[in-house]
Amino acid sequence: MLSTDAFFNEQAMRTLAHTQFGGADFGECITTMQRVPPGDTAAWQREWMATADRVAAIAAACAAAGHDVSAREAYLRASNYYRTAYLFLYGAPPCSDLLQAFERESATFRKFALRADPPLEPVEIPYEGTTLPGYFCPSARGHGPTLIATNGYDSTVHELYFAFAVAANRRGYHCLLFDGPGQGRALIQQGLPLRPDWESVVRPVVDYVLTRPEVDPERLAIAGWSFGGYLALRGASGEPRLSACIADPAFTGLWDPMRKLFADLPPEAIANPRAADPALFAPYLAYIESSPALRWKILQRAFWVHGIHSLADYLAIARDFDNRALLPSIRCPVFLAQEENDDIAQSAPAVEAALTCPKTRVRFLAEEGAGDHCAMLARSLFHQRMFDWLDDVFTAGDR
């Protein structure tokens, strides 16, 4: 345990979990959290920034001395620590401390990417009059299968590298990471809110990746983690060029959890929340405000990500973020992750039932150390099962 504050511990363990992919060091995380009193978000931001700055300085000194491997390792850890530092600053408009930390996260990751072996290529994906940021992470095997990785609610393209790219490259897969609307730079610097029709985002991403000579168009998969489990499924529902889809976890969308949260509202308020008496939402707002974790997840994070301003807005848009009607449109094989202790993963059986394509639902259990959100503390086990399945799908396609 890194903190007696449950929510602080959850987020600190998230950072620590990237150790196996080069994104953290045990001692750096432990000593940082020893300086952070439970519940003190100002101390969290200050101490994680201090650690990130110290590790970034090590990277710069190593780079200046020509020690590129040491430099790239330190730059990668620093990038993850900068991301961690600004988590509790979420909210619109983004404050100067958040913007500064994100800039440093991005800059240190670019310096890591330049020194990676092989180097990661920063890319700008054309999208509706602007561009979406990404990285093309090549394997060393030349022309071959490719995984497109899509993010969730509160991650960035840099953290997405740990989620999928390292494991993909080790197995000979190219990996394209990108942040769409409501994610990373697209949210923080471009102000683009999340949209429910993720197929409209995935389509130009596929257009881009198919221009690359390294990519085998017959072996192209999409994977999403956290809320990206919904987004990957939604993207696959409208993009027939995808050969496989991985949803981690398999998630129907916002509507079911929102109906559960607001179950005591009158039916007419649920049907048309923006027209309802605002006083109906006051008890829910008080309840959310009373919990630091809920306040962050909903009032800071979700409001910002969606570009909304009230609980009525949140309930109103939830209907659009539901993929059940579109799941039968998916034609490629689908891998459905269901982590035992993750609330949003419990919709995996409903997703499985709605799909008419080949599908495989895989449970990740607490007794395996894999029952948490996105199997974060057993990510190697997740990668083993997911990529073994994907290998088999692509091998079957070659027969």
Coordinates of C-alpha atoms in Angstrom, one line a residue:
M1 CA 0.0 0.0 0.0
L2 CA 1.3 3.4 -1.0
S3 CA -1.3 5.5 0.9
T4 CA -3.9 5.0 3.5
D5 CA -6.1 7.2 1.3
A6 CA -7.9 4.6 -0.9
F7 CA -8.2 6.8 -3.9
F8 CA -4.6 8.1 -3.6
N9 CA -3.5 4.5 -3.3
E10 CA -5.4 3.5 -6.4
Q11 CA -3.8 6.2 -8.5
A12 CA -0.3 5.7 -7.1
M13 CA -0.6 2.0 -7.8
R14 CA -1.6 2.8 -11.3
T15 CA 1.6 4.7 -11.8
L16 CA 3.7 2.0 -10.0
A17 CA 2.1 -0.8 -12.2
H18 CA 4.0 0.6 -15.2
T19 CA 7.3 -0.4 -13.6
Q20 CA 7.4 -3.6 -15.7
F21 CA 7.2 -1.6 -18.9
G22 CA 9.9 0.9 -17.8
G23 CA 7.4 3.6 -16.7
A24 CA 8.3 3.8 -13.0
D25 CA 10.7 2.6 -10.3
F26 CA 9.5 1.2 -6.9
G27 CA 11.7 3.5 -4.8
E28 CA 10.8 6.6 -6.7
C29 CA 7.0 5.9 -6.2
I30 CA 7.4 4.8 -2.5
T31 CA 9.4 7.8 -1.4
T32 CA 7.2 10.2 -3.3
M33 CA 4.1 8.9 -1.6
Q34 CA 5.8 9.1 1.8
R35 CA 5.8 12.8 1.3
V36 CA 2.1 13.0 0.4
P37 CA -0.4 13.1 3.3
P38 CA -3.7 11.3 2.7
G39 CA -6.2 13.5 0.9
D40 CA -3.7 16.4 0.4
T41 CA -4.0 17.0 -3.4
A42 CA -1.7 20.0 -3.3
A43 CA 1.0 17.8 -1.8
W44 CA 0.3 15.2 -4.4
Q45 CA 0.9 17.6 -7.2
R46 CA 3.9 19.2 -5.6
E47 CA 5.7 16.0 -4.7
W48 CA 5.0 14.1 -7.9
M49 CA 6.3 17.1 -9.9
A50 CA 9.4 17.2 -7.7
T51 CA 10.1 13.5 -8.5
A52 CA 9.4 14.0 -12.2
D53 CA 11.7 17.0 -12.4
R54 CA 14.4 15.2 -10.6
V55 CA 14.2 12.1 -12.9
A56 CA 14.0 14.4 -15.9
A57 CA 17.2 16.1 -14.8
I58 CA 18.9 12.7 -14.6
A59 CA 17.7 12.0 -18.1
A60 CA 19.1 15.3 -19.4
A61 CA 22.5 14.7 -17.7
C62 CA 22.7 11.2 -19.2
A63 CA 21.8 12.5 -22.6
A64 CA 24.4 15.2 -22.4
A65 CA 27.0 12.6 -21.5
G66 CA 26.0 10.4 -24.4
H67 CA 24.4 7.7 -22.3
D68 CA 21.3 7.2 -24.5
V69 CA 19.9 4.1 -22.9
S70 CA 20.0 5.6 -19.4
A71 CA 18.6 8.8 -20.8
R72 CA 15.6 7.1 -22.5
E73 CA 14.8 5.1 -19.4
A74 CA 14.8 8.2 -17.2
Y75 CA 12.8 10.2 -19.7
L76 CA 10.1 7.5 -19.8
R77 CA 9.7 7.4 -16.0
A78 CA 9.7 11.2 -15.8
S79 CA 6.9 11.3 -18.4
N80 CA 4.7 9.0 -16.3
Y81 CA 5.4 10.9 -13.1
Y82 CA 4.4 14.2 -14.8
R83 CA 1.1 12.6 -15.9
T84 CA 0.6 11.4 -12.3
A85 CA 1.3 14.9 -10.9
Y86 CA -1.7 16.7 -12.5
L87 CA -4.4 14.0 -12.1
F88 CA -6.1 15.9 -9.3
L89 CA -6.0 19.2 -11.2
Y90 CA -8.6 17.9 -13.7
G91 CA -11.3 20.4 -14.7
A92 CA -12.3 23.0 -17.2
P93 CA -10.7 25.2 -18.0
P94 CA -7.4 23.5 -17.4
C95 CA -5.3 25.4 -14.9
S96 CA -1.7 26.6 -15.6
D97 CA -0.2 23.9 -13.3
L98 CA -2.0 21.2 -15.3
L99 CA -0.9 22.7 -18.6
Q100 CA 2.7 22.9 -17.5
A101 CA 2.8 19.3 -16.2
F102 CA 1.2 18.1 -19.4
E103 CA 3.8 19.9 -21.5
R104 CA 6.6 18.3 -19.5
E105 CA 4.9 14.9 -19.8
S106 CA 4.8 15.3 -23.6
A107 CA 8.3 16.7 -23.9
T108 CA 10.0 14.0 -21.9
F109 CA 8.0 11.3 -23.8
R110 CA 9.2 12.8 -27.1
K111 CA 12.8 12.6 -25.9
F112 CA 12.2 9.0 -24.9
A113 CA 10.6 8.2 -28.2
L114 CA 13.6 9.6 -30.1
R115 CA 15.9 7.2 -28.2
A116 CA 13.7 4.1 -28.2
D117 CA 14.9 1.1 -30.1
P118 CA 13.5 1.3 -32.7
P119 CA 12.5 4.9 -32.4
L120 CA 8.8 5.8 -32.0
E121 CA 7.5 8.1 -34.6
P122 CA 5.2 11.0 -33.5
V123 CA 2.4 11.4 -35.9
E124 CA -0.5 13.8 -36.6
I125 CA -3.6 12.1 -37.9
P126 CA -5.9 14.3 -40.1
Y127 CA -9.3 14.7 -38.4
E128 CA -12.1 17.1 -39.2
G129 CA -10.0 20.2 -40.0
T130 CA -7.4 19.5 -37.3
T131 CA -5.2 16.6 -36.3
L132 CA -5.1 14.0 -33.5
P133 CA -1.8 13.3 -31.8
G134 CA -0.3 9.8 -31.9
Y135 CA 2.8 7.6 -32.0
F136 CA 3.6 4.9 -34.4
C137 CA 5.5 2.2 -32.5
P138 CA 7.2 -0.1 -35.0
S139 CA 8.2 -3.6 -34.3
A140 CA 11.6 -4.8 -35.6
R141 CA 10.0 -7.3 -38.0
G142 CA 9.0 -5.1 -40.9
H143 CA 5.7 -5.5 -42.7
G144 CA 3.3 -7.1 -40.4
P145 CA 0.2 -7.1 -38.1
T146 CA -0.8 -3.8 -36.4
L147 CA -2.7 -2.9 -33.3
I148 CA -4.5 0.5 -33.0
A149 CA -4.8 1.4 -29.4
T150 CA -7.5 3.8 -28.2
N151 CA -7.7 5.5 -24.8
G152 CA -10.3 6.0 -22.1
Y153 CA -11.5 8.8 -19.9
D154 CA -8.4 10.1 -18.1
S155 CA -5.3 8.7 -19.7
T156 CA -3.0 10.1 -22.4
V157 CA -1.2 8.7 -25.5
H158 CA 1.9 8.5 -23.4
E159 CA 0.4 6.2 -20.8
L160 CA -1.3 4.2 -23.6
Y161 CA 2.3 3.1 -24.5
F162 CA 2.4 1.0 -21.4
A163 CA -1.1 -0.3 -21.9
F164 CA -0.5 -2.0 -25.2
A165 CA 2.6 -0.9 -27.2
V166 CA 5.4 -2.6 -25.3
A167 CA 3.7 -5.9 -25.3
A168 CA 2.7 -5.5 -28.9
N169 CA 6.2 -4.7 -30.1
R170 CA 7.7 -7.7 -28.2
R171 CA 5.3 -10.0 -30.2
G172 CA 6.1 -8.5 -33.6
Y173 CA 3.1 -6.2 -33.8
H174 CA 3.3 -2.6 -34.9
C175 CA 1.2 -0.4 -32.6
L176 CA -0.4 3.0 -33.4
L177 CA -1.3 5.0 -30.3
F178 CA -3.6 8.0 -30.6
D179 CA -5.6 10.4 -28.5
G180 CA -9.1 11.2 -29.8
P181 CA -11.5 13.9 -28.8
G182 CA -11.8 14.1 -25.0
Q183 CA -8.4 12.6 -24.4
G184 CA -4.9 13.8 -23.8
R185 CA -3.8 16.7 -26.0
A186 CA -7.0 16.7 -27.9
L187 CA -8.8 17.6 -24.7
I188 CA -6.1 19.6 -22.8
Q189 CA -4.8 21.8 -25.5
Q190 CA -7.3 21.5 -28.3
G191 CA -10.5 21.6 -26.2
L192 CA -12.2 18.7 -28.2
P193 CA -14.8 16.9 -26.0
L194 CA -15.5 13.2 -26.2
R195 CA -18.0 12.0 -28.7
P196 CA -20.1 8.9 -28.6
D197 CA -19.8 7.9 -32.3
W198 CA -16.2 6.7 -32.0
E199 CA -16.5 5.1 -35.5
S200 CA -16.2 8.6 -36.8
V201 CA -12.9 8.9 -35.0
V202 CA -11.6 5.5 -35.8
R203 CA -12.3 5.8 -39.5
P204 CA -9.7 8.5 -40.2
V205 CA -7.3 6.7 -37.9
V206 CA -7.6 3.6 -40.1
D207 CA -7.3 5.8 -43.2
Y208 CA -4.0 7.0 -41.9
V209 CA -2.5 3.7 -40.7
L210 CA -3.3 2.1 -44.0
T211 CA -1.0 4.6 -45.7
R212 CA 2.0 3.1 -43.9
P213 CA 4.0 0.4 -45.8
E214 CA 4.8 -1.5 -42.6
V215 CA 1.1 -2.3 -42.0
D216 CA -0.5 -5.5 -43.2
P217 CA -4.1 -4.3 -44.0
E218 CA -5.4 -7.9 -43.6
R219 CA -4.1 -8.0 -40.0
L220 CA -5.4 -4.8 -38.4
A221 CA -6.9 -4.8 -34.9
I222 CA -8.2 -2.2 -32.4
A223 CA -7.9 -2.3 -28.6
G224 CA -9.2 0.0 -26.0
W225 CA -8.7 0.1 -22.2
S226 CA -10.9 1.5 -19.5
F227 CA -13.7 3.6 -21.2
G228 CA -11.8 2.7 -24.3
G229 CA -13.5 -0.7 -24.0
Y230 CA -16.7 1.0 -25.0
L231 CA -14.9 3.1 -27.6
A232 CA -13.2 0.2 -29.3
L233 CA -16.4 -1.7 -29.7
R234 CA -18.2 1.4 -31.0
G235 CA -15.3 2.0 -33.5
A236 CA -15.4 -1.6 -34.7
S237 CA -19.2 -1.3 -35.3
G238 CA -18.6 1.2 -38.1
E239 CA -15.2 0.2 -39.5
P240 CA -15.2 -3.0 -41.5
R241 CA -11.5 -2.7 -42.3
L242 CA -10.7 -3.9 -38.8
S243 CA -9.8 -7.6 -38.5
A244 CA -10.2 -7.9 -34.7
C245 CA -11.3 -5.9 -31.7
I246 CA -10.2 -6.1 -28.0
A247 CA -12.5 -4.4 -25.3
D248 CA -10.8 -4.1 -21.9
P249 CA -13.3 -4.2 -20.3
A250 CA -16.3 -5.1 -22.5
F251 CA -18.5 -2.2 -21.6
T252 CA -22.0 -1.3 -22.9
G253 CA -21.5 2.4 -22.2
L254 CA -22.8 5.1 -19.8
W255 CA -26.5 4.6 -19.9
D256 CA -26.8 1.6 -17.5
P257 CA -24.6 3.0 -14.8
M258 CA -26.2 6.4 -15.1
R259 CA -29.7 4.9 -14.8
K260 CA -28.5 3.1 -11.7
L261 CA -27.0 6.2 -10.1
F262 CA -30.2 8.2 -10.7
A263 CA -32.6 5.4 -10.1
D264 CA -34.7 7.4 -7.6
L265 CA -35.5 10.2 -10.0
P266 CA -39.0 10.5 -11.4
P267 CA -39.4 8.7 -14.8
E268 CA -40.1 12.0 -16.5
A269 CA -36.8 13.5 -15.2
I270 CA -34.8 10.5 -16.5
A271 CA -36.6 10.8 -19.8
N272 CA -35.8 14.5 -20.2
P273 CA -33.3 15.5 -17.5
R274 CA -32.5 19.0 -18.9
A275 CA -36.2 19.9 -18.5
A276 CA -36.4 18.6 -15.0
D277 CA -36.4 20.8 -11.8
P278 CA -32.7 21.3 -10.9
A279 CA -33.6 20.8 -7.3
L280 CA -34.2 17.1 -8.1
F281 CA -30.4 16.7 -8.7
A282 CA -29.4 18.6 -5.5
P283 CA -29.2 15.4 -3.3
Y284 CA -27.1 13.6 -5.9
L285 CA -24.8 16.6 -6.2
A286 CA -24.4 16.7 -2.4
Y287 CA -23.6 13.0 -2.3
I288 CA -21.0 13.3 -5.1
E289 CA -19.5 16.3 -3.4
S290 CA -19.1 14.4 -0.1
S291 CA -16.8 11.8 -1.8
P292 CA -13.4 13.0 -3.0
A293 CA -13.2 10.1 -5.5
L294 CA -16.7 10.7 -6.9
R295 CA -16.1 14.4 -7.1
W296 CA -13.0 13.9 -9.1
K297 CA -14.5 11.2 -11.3
I298 CA -17.7 13.1 -12.1
L299 CA -17.5 16.8 -11.4
Q300 CA -13.9 17.3 -12.4
R301 CA -13.2 14.6 -15.0
A302 CA -16.5 13.6 -16.6
F303 CA -17.8 17.2 -16.9
W304 CA -14.5 18.3 -18.5
V305 CA -14.2 15.3 -20.8
H306 CA -17.7 15.7 -22.1
G307 CA -17.8 19.5 -22.1
I308 CA -20.9 19.6 -19.9
H309 CA -21.8 21.6 -16.8
S310 CA -24.4 19.7 -14.8
L311 CA -25.7 16.3 -13.6
A312 CA -28.7 16.9 -15.9
D313 CA -26.4 17.2 -18.8
Y314 CA -24.5 14.1 -17.8
L315 CA -27.7 12.0 -17.6
A316 CA -28.9 13.5 -20.9
I317 CA -25.8 12.6 -22.9
A318 CA -25.5 9.1 -21.4
R319 CA -28.1 7.8 -23.8
D320 CA -25.8 8.6 -26.7
F321 CA -22.9 6.6 -25.1
D322 CA -24.6 3.2 -25.4
N323 CA -23.4 0.7 -27.9
R324 CA -25.9 -2.2 -27.6
A325 CA -27.9 -1.3 -30.7
L326 CA -24.7 -1.3 -32.8
L327 CA -23.0 -4.4 -31.4
P328 CA -24.6 -6.7 -34.0
S329 CA -22.9 -4.6 -36.7
I330 CA -19.5 -5.8 -35.7
R331 CA -18.2 -8.5 -38.0
C332 CA -14.6 -9.1 -36.8
P333 CA -13.7 -11.4 -33.9
V334 CA -13.9 -9.7 -30.5
F335 CA -12.0 -10.3 -27.3
L336 CA -14.1 -9.3 -24.2
A337 CA -12.3 -8.8 -21.0
Q338 CA -14.2 -9.1 -17.7
E339 CA -12.3 -8.2 -14.6
E340 CA -13.9 -9.6 -11.5
N341 CA -13.9 -6.6 -9.2
D342 CA -14.4 -3.9 -11.9
D343 CA -17.9 -2.5 -11.9
I344 CA -18.0 -1.5 -15.5
A345 CA -16.7 -4.9 -16.6
Q346 CA -19.8 -6.6 -15.3
S347 CA -21.6 -5.6 -18.6
A348 CA -19.4 -8.1 -20.5
P349 CA -22.0 -10.8 -20.6
A350 CA -24.5 -8.3 -22.1
V351 CA -22.0 -7.3 -24.7
E352 CA -21.3 -11.0 -25.5
A353 CA -25.0 -11.7 -25.9
A354 CA -25.5 -8.8 -28.3
L355 CA -22.6 -9.7 -30.5
T356 CA -23.3 -11.9 -33.6
C357 CA -19.6 -12.1 -34.6
P358 CA -17.1 -14.6 -33.3
K359 CA -16.4 -13.6 -29.7
T360 CA -14.4 -14.7 -26.7
R361 CA -15.1 -13.6 -23.2
V362 CA -12.2 -13.9 -20.8
R363 CA -12.6 -13.5 -17.0
F364 CA -9.7 -12.0 -15.0
L365 CA -10.0 -13.0 -11.3
A366 CA -9.0 -11.4 -8.0
E367 CA -7.3 -14.7 -6.9
E368 CA -5.0 -14.2 -10.0
G369 CA -4.2 -10.7 -8.9
A370 CA -6.1 -9.6 -12.1
G371 CA -9.5 -8.6 -10.8
D372 CA -8.9 -4.8 -10.7
H373 CA -9.8 -2.2 -13.4
C374 CA -8.1 -3.2 -16.6
A375 CA -6.2 -5.9 -14.7
M376 CA -3.8 -3.1 -14.0
L377 CA -1.8 -5.1 -11.4
A378 CA -1.6 -8.2 -13.6
R379 CA -1.1 -6.6 -17.0
S380 CA 1.3 -9.3 -18.1
L381 CA -1.4 -11.9 -17.7
F382 CA -3.8 -9.7 -19.6
H383 CA -1.3 -9.3 -22.4
Q384 CA -0.6 -13.0 -22.5
R385 CA -4.2 -13.9 -22.9
M386 CA -5.1 -11.1 -25.3
F387 CA -2.2 -11.4 -27.6
D388 CA -2.3 -15.2 -27.7
W389 CA -5.9 -14.8 -28.8
L390 CA -5.0 -12.2 -31.4
D391 CA -2.2 -14.4 -32.7
D392 CA -4.7 -17.2 -33.1
V393 CA -7.2 -15.0 -34.9
F394 CA -4.6 -13.8 -37.4
T395 CA -3.2 -17.2 -37.9
A396 CA -6.7 -18.6 -38.6
G397 CA -7.1 -15.8 -41.2
D398 CA -4.0 -17.0 -43.0
R399 CA -5.3 -20.5 -43.5

